[in-house]
Coordinates of C-alpha atoms in Angstrom, one line a residue:
X8 CA 35.5 85.1 58.1
X9 CA 37.7 88.1 57.5
X10 CA 35.4 90.1 59.9
X11 CA 35.8 87.4 62.6
X12 CA 39.5 87.3 62.1
X13 CA 39.7 91.0 62.4
X14 CA 37.6 91.1 65.5
X15 CA 39.7 88.5 67.0
X16 CA 42.9 90.4 66.3
X17 CA 41.3 93.5 67.6
X18 CA 40.4 91.8 70.9
X19 CA 43.9 90.3 71.1
X20 CA 45.4 93.7 70.8
X21 CA 43.3 95.1 73.5
X22 CA 44.0 92.1 75.7
X23 CA 47.8 92.4 75.1
X24 CA 47.6 96.3 75.8
X25 CA 45.6 95.6 79.1
X26 CA 48.2 93.0 80.1
X27 CA 51.1 95.3 79.4
X28 CA 49.4 98.3 81.2
X29 CA 48.9 96.0 84.1
X30 CA 52.4 94.6 84.1
X31 CA 53.7 98.2 84.1
X32 CA 51.6 99.3 87.2
X33 CA 53.9 99.5 90.1
X34 CA 53.2 97.2 93.4
X35 CA 52.3 99.6 96.2
X36 CA 52.0 97.1 98.9
X37 CA 55.0 98.4 100.8
X38 CA 53.0 101.8 101.5
X39 CA 50.0 99.8 102.9
X40 CA 48.8 99.4 106.5
X41 CA 50.7 100.5 109.8
X42 CA 54.1 102.0 109.3
X43 CA 56.7 103.7 111.3
X44 CA 59.9 105.9 110.6
X45 CA 63.5 105.7 111.5
X46 CA 65.8 108.6 110.7
X47 CA 69.6 108.9 110.5
X48 CA 69.5 110.7 114.0
X49 CA 67.6 107.9 116.1
X50 CA 70.6 106.7 118.0
X51 CA 70.2 103.5 119.9
X52 CA 67.3 102.3 117.6
X53 CA 69.5 102.9 114.5
X54 CA 72.4 101.1 116.0
X55 CA 70.5 98.0 116.8
X56 CA 68.6 97.0 113.7
X57 CA 67.5 93.6 114.7
X58 CA 66.2 94.7 118.2
X59 CA 64.4 97.6 116.6
X60 CA 62.8 95.5 113.8
X61 CA 61.7 93.1 116.5
X62 CA 60.0 95.8 118.6
X63 CA 58.4 97.2 115.4
X64 CA 57.1 93.8 114.5
X65 CA 55.6 93.4 118.1
X66 CA 53.7 96.6 117.5
X67 CA 52.1 95.4 114.5
X68 CA 54.2 97.6 111.9
X69 CA 54.0 96.3 108.2
X70 CA 56.4 98.8 106.8
X71 CA 59.7 100.6 108.2
X72 CA 60.4 104.0 106.4
X73 CA 64.2 104.3 106.8
X74 CA 66.2 107.4 106.1
X75 CA 69.3 106.7 103.8
X76 CA 70.6 110.3 103.9
X77 CA 69.9 113.9 103.2
X78 CA 71.6 116.7 101.1
X79 CA 73.8 117.9 104.1
X80 CA 75.6 114.5 104.6
X81 CA 79.0 113.9 103.4
X82 CA 78.2 110.4 101.7
X83 CA 75.4 109.3 99.4
X84 CA 74.1 106.7 101.6
X85 CA 74.6 107.1 105.5
X86 CA 75.8 103.9 107.4
X87 CA 75.3 101.3 104.7
X88 CA 76.2 98.3 107.0
X89 CA 73.3 99.4 109.3
X90 CA 70.9 99.7 106.5
X91 CA 71.9 96.3 105.3
X92 CA 71.1 94.6 108.6
X93 CA 67.7 96.7 108.9
X94 CA 66.5 95.4 105.3
X95 CA 67.5 91.8 106.1
X96 CA 66.0 91.7 109.5
X97 CA 62.8 93.4 108.5
X98 CA 62.6 91.1 105.4
X99 CA 63.0 88.0 107.6
X100 CA 59.9 89.1 109.6
X101 CA 57.8 89.9 106.7
X102 CA 58.3 93.6 107.0
X103 CA 58.6 95.9 104.2
X104 CA 61.3 98.7 104.1
X105 CA 61.1 102.0 102.2
X106 CA 63.9 104.1 101.7
X107 CA 63.6 107.9 102.0
X108 CA 65.8 111.0 101.2
X109 CA 65.6 114.6 102.0
X110 CA 66.8 116.7 99.0
X111 CA 67.9 120.3 99.2
X112 CA 67.2 121.3 95.5
X113 CA 70.5 123.0 95.3
X114 CA 72.2 123.1 91.8
X115 CA 74.0 119.9 90.7
X116 CA 73.2 116.3 90.4
X117 CA 73.7 115.5 94.3
X118 CA 69.9 115.0 95.0
X119 CA 69.4 112.7 92.0
X120 CA 72.6 110.7 92.6
X121 CA 71.7 110.2 96.3
X122 CA 68.3 109.1 95.6
X123 CA 69.4 106.6 93.0
X124 CA 72.0 105.4 95.4
X125 CA 69.2 104.5 97.8
X126 CA 67.2 102.8 95.1
X127 CA 70.1 100.7 93.7
X128 CA 71.3 100.0 97.3
X129 CA 71.9 96.2 98.0
X130 CA 72.6 94.4 101.2
X131 CA 75.3 91.9 101.9
X132 CA 72.6 89.2 100.8
X133 CA 71.7 91.1 97.8
X134 CA 68.2 92.4 99.0
X135 CA 66.8 95.7 98.2
X136 CA 64.6 98.3 99.5
X137 CA 61.0 97.8 98.7
X138 CA 60.2 101.3 97.6
X139 CA 61.6 104.9 97.7
X140 CA 60.0 108.0 98.9
X141 CA 61.4 111.7 98.2
X142 CA 60.9 113.8 101.4
X143 CA 59.8 117.0 99.7
X144 CA 59.9 119.8 102.6
X145 CA 63.1 122.1 102.3
X146 CA 62.1 125.4 101.4
X147 CA 65.3 127.4 101.4
X148 CA 65.5 127.7 97.6
X149 CA 64.0 131.0 96.4
X150 CA 61.8 131.9 94.6
X151 CA 59.2 129.1 94.6
X152 CA 59.2 128.9 90.7
X153 CA 63.0 127.9 91.0
X154 CA 62.3 125.5 93.8
X155 CA 59.4 123.9 91.9
X156 CA 61.5 123.5 88.6
X157 CA 64.2 121.7 90.5
X158 CA 61.8 119.4 92.3
X159 CA 60.2 118.6 89.0
X160 CA 63.4 118.1 87.2
X161 CA 64.6 115.9 90.1
X162 CA 61.4 114.0 90.0
X163 CA 61.5 113.4 86.2
X164 CA 65.0 112.3 86.6
X165 CA 64.0 109.7 89.3
X166 CA 61.2 108.3 87.1
X167 CA 63.3 108.1 84.0
X168 CA 65.8 106.3 85.9
X169 CA 63.5 103.6 87.6
X170 CA 60.9 103.2 84.8
X171 CA 57.1 102.8 85.2
X172 CA 57.0 99.8 87.4
X173 CA 58.8 101.0 90.5
X174 CA 56.9 102.3 93.4
X175 CA 57.8 105.9 94.0
X176 CA 56.4 107.9 97.1
X177 CA 56.1 111.7 97.6
X178 CA 56.4 112.8 101.2
X179 CA 54.9 116.1 101.1
X180 CA 54.3 118.9 103.8
X181 CA 50.9 119.0 105.3
X182 CA 48.5 120.3 102.7
X183 CA 46.4 121.9 105.4
X184 CA 49.6 123.6 106.7
X185 CA 50.7 124.9 103.5
X186 CA 47.2 126.4 102.8
X187 CA 47.4 128.4 106.1
X188 CA 51.1 129.4 105.4
X189 CA 51.2 130.8 101.7
X190 CA 54.7 132.3 102.3
X191 CA 56.0 128.7 102.7
X192 CA 55.1 126.9 99.5
X193 CA 51.9 128.7 97.9
X194 CA 52.3 126.9 94.4
X195 CA 53.1 123.5 95.6
X196 CA 53.0 121.4 92.4
X197 CA 50.6 118.6 93.3
X198 CA 49.2 117.9 89.8
X199 CA 52.6 117.7 88.3
X200 CA 53.9 115.4 91.1
X201 CA 50.8 113.1 90.6
X202 CA 52.1 112.4 87.3
X203 CA 55.4 111.0 88.6
X204 CA 54.8 109.6 92.1
X205 CA 52.5 106.6 92.6
X206 CA 51.5 107.4 96.3
X207 CA 51.6 110.7 98.5
X208 CA 52.7 110.6 102.0
X209 CA 51.6 113.9 103.5
X210 CA 53.2 115.0 106.9
X211 CA 49.8 116.1 108.3
X212 CA 51.3 116.9 111.7
X213 CA 48.5 118.3 113.4
X214 CA 50.8 118.5 116.6
X215 CA 52.2 121.7 114.6
X216 CA 48.7 123.3 114.5
X217 CA 47.1 123.0 117.9
X218 CA 46.0 120.6 120.6
X219 CA 43.0 118.3 121.0
X220 CA 41.0 116.0 118.8
X221 CA 39.2 118.6 117.0
X222 CA 42.5 120.0 115.6
X223 CA 43.4 116.4 114.5
X224 CA 40.2 115.7 112.9
X225 CA 40.1 119.2 111.0
X226 CA 43.8 118.8 109.7
X227 CA 43.5 115.2 108.5
X228 CA 40.3 115.7 106.8
X229 CA 41.2 119.0 105.3
X230 CA 44.6 117.7 104.1
X231 CA 43.0 114.6 102.4
X232 CA 40.4 116.9 100.6
X233 CA 43.1 119.4 99.4
X234 CA 45.4 116.8 98.2
X235 CA 42.9 114.7 96.1
X236 CA 41.4 118.0 94.7
X237 CA 44.8 119.4 93.9
X238 CA 46.2 116.2 92.3
X239 CA 42.8 115.9 90.2
X240 CA 42.7 112.3 91.3
X241 CA 40.0 111.5 93.9
X242 CA 41.3 108.1 94.2
X243 CA 44.8 109.3 94.9
X244 CA 46.8 106.6 96.9
X245 CA 47.9 108.2 100.0
X246 CA 49.7 107.1 103.3
X247 CA 48.9 109.6 106.1
X248 CA 51.5 110.6 108.5
X249 CA 49.7 111.8 111.6
X250 CA 52.1 113.9 113.6
X251 CA 54.9 113.5 116.0
X252 CA 54.7 110.4 118.1
X253 CA 55.5 112.2 121.4
X254 CA 53.2 114.9 120.6
X255 CA 49.9 113.1 120.3
X256 CA 48.0 112.6 123.5
X257 CA 45.9 109.6 124.0
X258 CA 42.7 111.5 122.8
X259 CA 44.6 112.8 119.7
X260 CA 45.8 109.4 118.9
X261 CA 42.4 108.0 118.9
X262 CA 41.0 111.1 116.7
X263 CA 43.6 110.2 114.2
X264 CA 42.7 106.6 114.2
X265 CA 39.1 107.3 113.7
X266 CA 39.8 109.7 110.7
X267 CA 42.1 106.8 109.2
X268 CA 39.3 104.4 109.7
X269 CA 36.6 106.8 108.0
X270 CA 38.9 108.2 105.1
X271 CA 40.5 104.8 104.5
X272 CA 44.1 105.9 103.0
X273 CA 46.2 102.9 102.0
X274 CA 48.4 103.3 105.1
X275 CA 49.0 105.3 108.3
X276 CA 51.9 106.2 110.7
X277 CA 53.1 108.8 113.1
X278 CA 56.7 110.1 113.4
X279 CA 59.0 108.4 114.4
X280 CA 59.5 105.0 116.0
X281 CA 61.8 106.4 118.7
X282 CA 59.2 108.8 120.3
X283 CA 55.9 107.1 119.4
X284 CA 53.9 106.8 122.5
X285 CA 52.2 103.7 123.9
X286 CA 48.8 105.5 123.4
X287 CA 49.5 106.1 119.7
X288 CA 50.5 102.4 119.2
X289 CA 47.4 101.3 121.0
X290 CA 45.2 103.4 118.8
X291 CA 47.0 102.7 115.5
X292 CA 47.4 98.8 115.7
X293 CA 43.8 97.8 115.9
X294 CA 42.9 99.6 112.6
X295 CA 43.0 96.0 110.8
X296 CA 44.5 95.1 107.5
X297 CA 45.0 97.7 104.9
X298 CA 42.6 98.3 102.2
X299 CA 42.8 96.0 99.2
X300 CA 44.5 97.2 96.2
X301 CA 42.0 98.2 93.4

């Protein structure tokens, strides 16, 4: 009887541990499926939240990635009333909204404070963003070791503030592009970031690297391979950002969609809503529902 009791207690402990681990896992649904991007410079689309959300919904968009600011702005959150309207209009149509912020990695608390201001933002009706992604791309701080140290310190501060259950995304430069430009960010800390962020959103942007379907296929495939190898996680959740929406031809848009279908990232998009071409929308929308959560 003692052995049976001990076995039952052990099983109960394992079950409770598994339950606690499951409850601590963040919900990544906001990063799944077709997305689109809106930044603080998007003019008419930014100033008409309800109309922009309606247009995004008509194109099959599942998530809007909405910029809350960057390190050059005067305020922590830019145009909070418009952000409030965007979130509430999107949620009313079943669309998720992920906030994103561009840090400069300068000394001081600005980047952490502004990131947390986005995460803690609430609409007039008390609604919040469905996730937060850090736009990691500014390369002004030299040397790289200092930039990496500040990036990792900022990332650790973010995770400590939000806890393990909040879905954090890392928007990264193109892995393929960084490999070809070692003077930009040769020692990019993929593995360390994978210990903090739940999903990577690489800016593959084949539109910067050449023209044609072959370039698109090469950049997307290579970027996914580099990312999953460098993080040490072959199942690393990824949302692919395929390039500039007005720079992708119809052929290139279809090539990106083909790679998405073959590689099965959790989400996909091109940048940004204001310039995405009809050809890109036509190629991306039929990809179907996002892959199911593991």
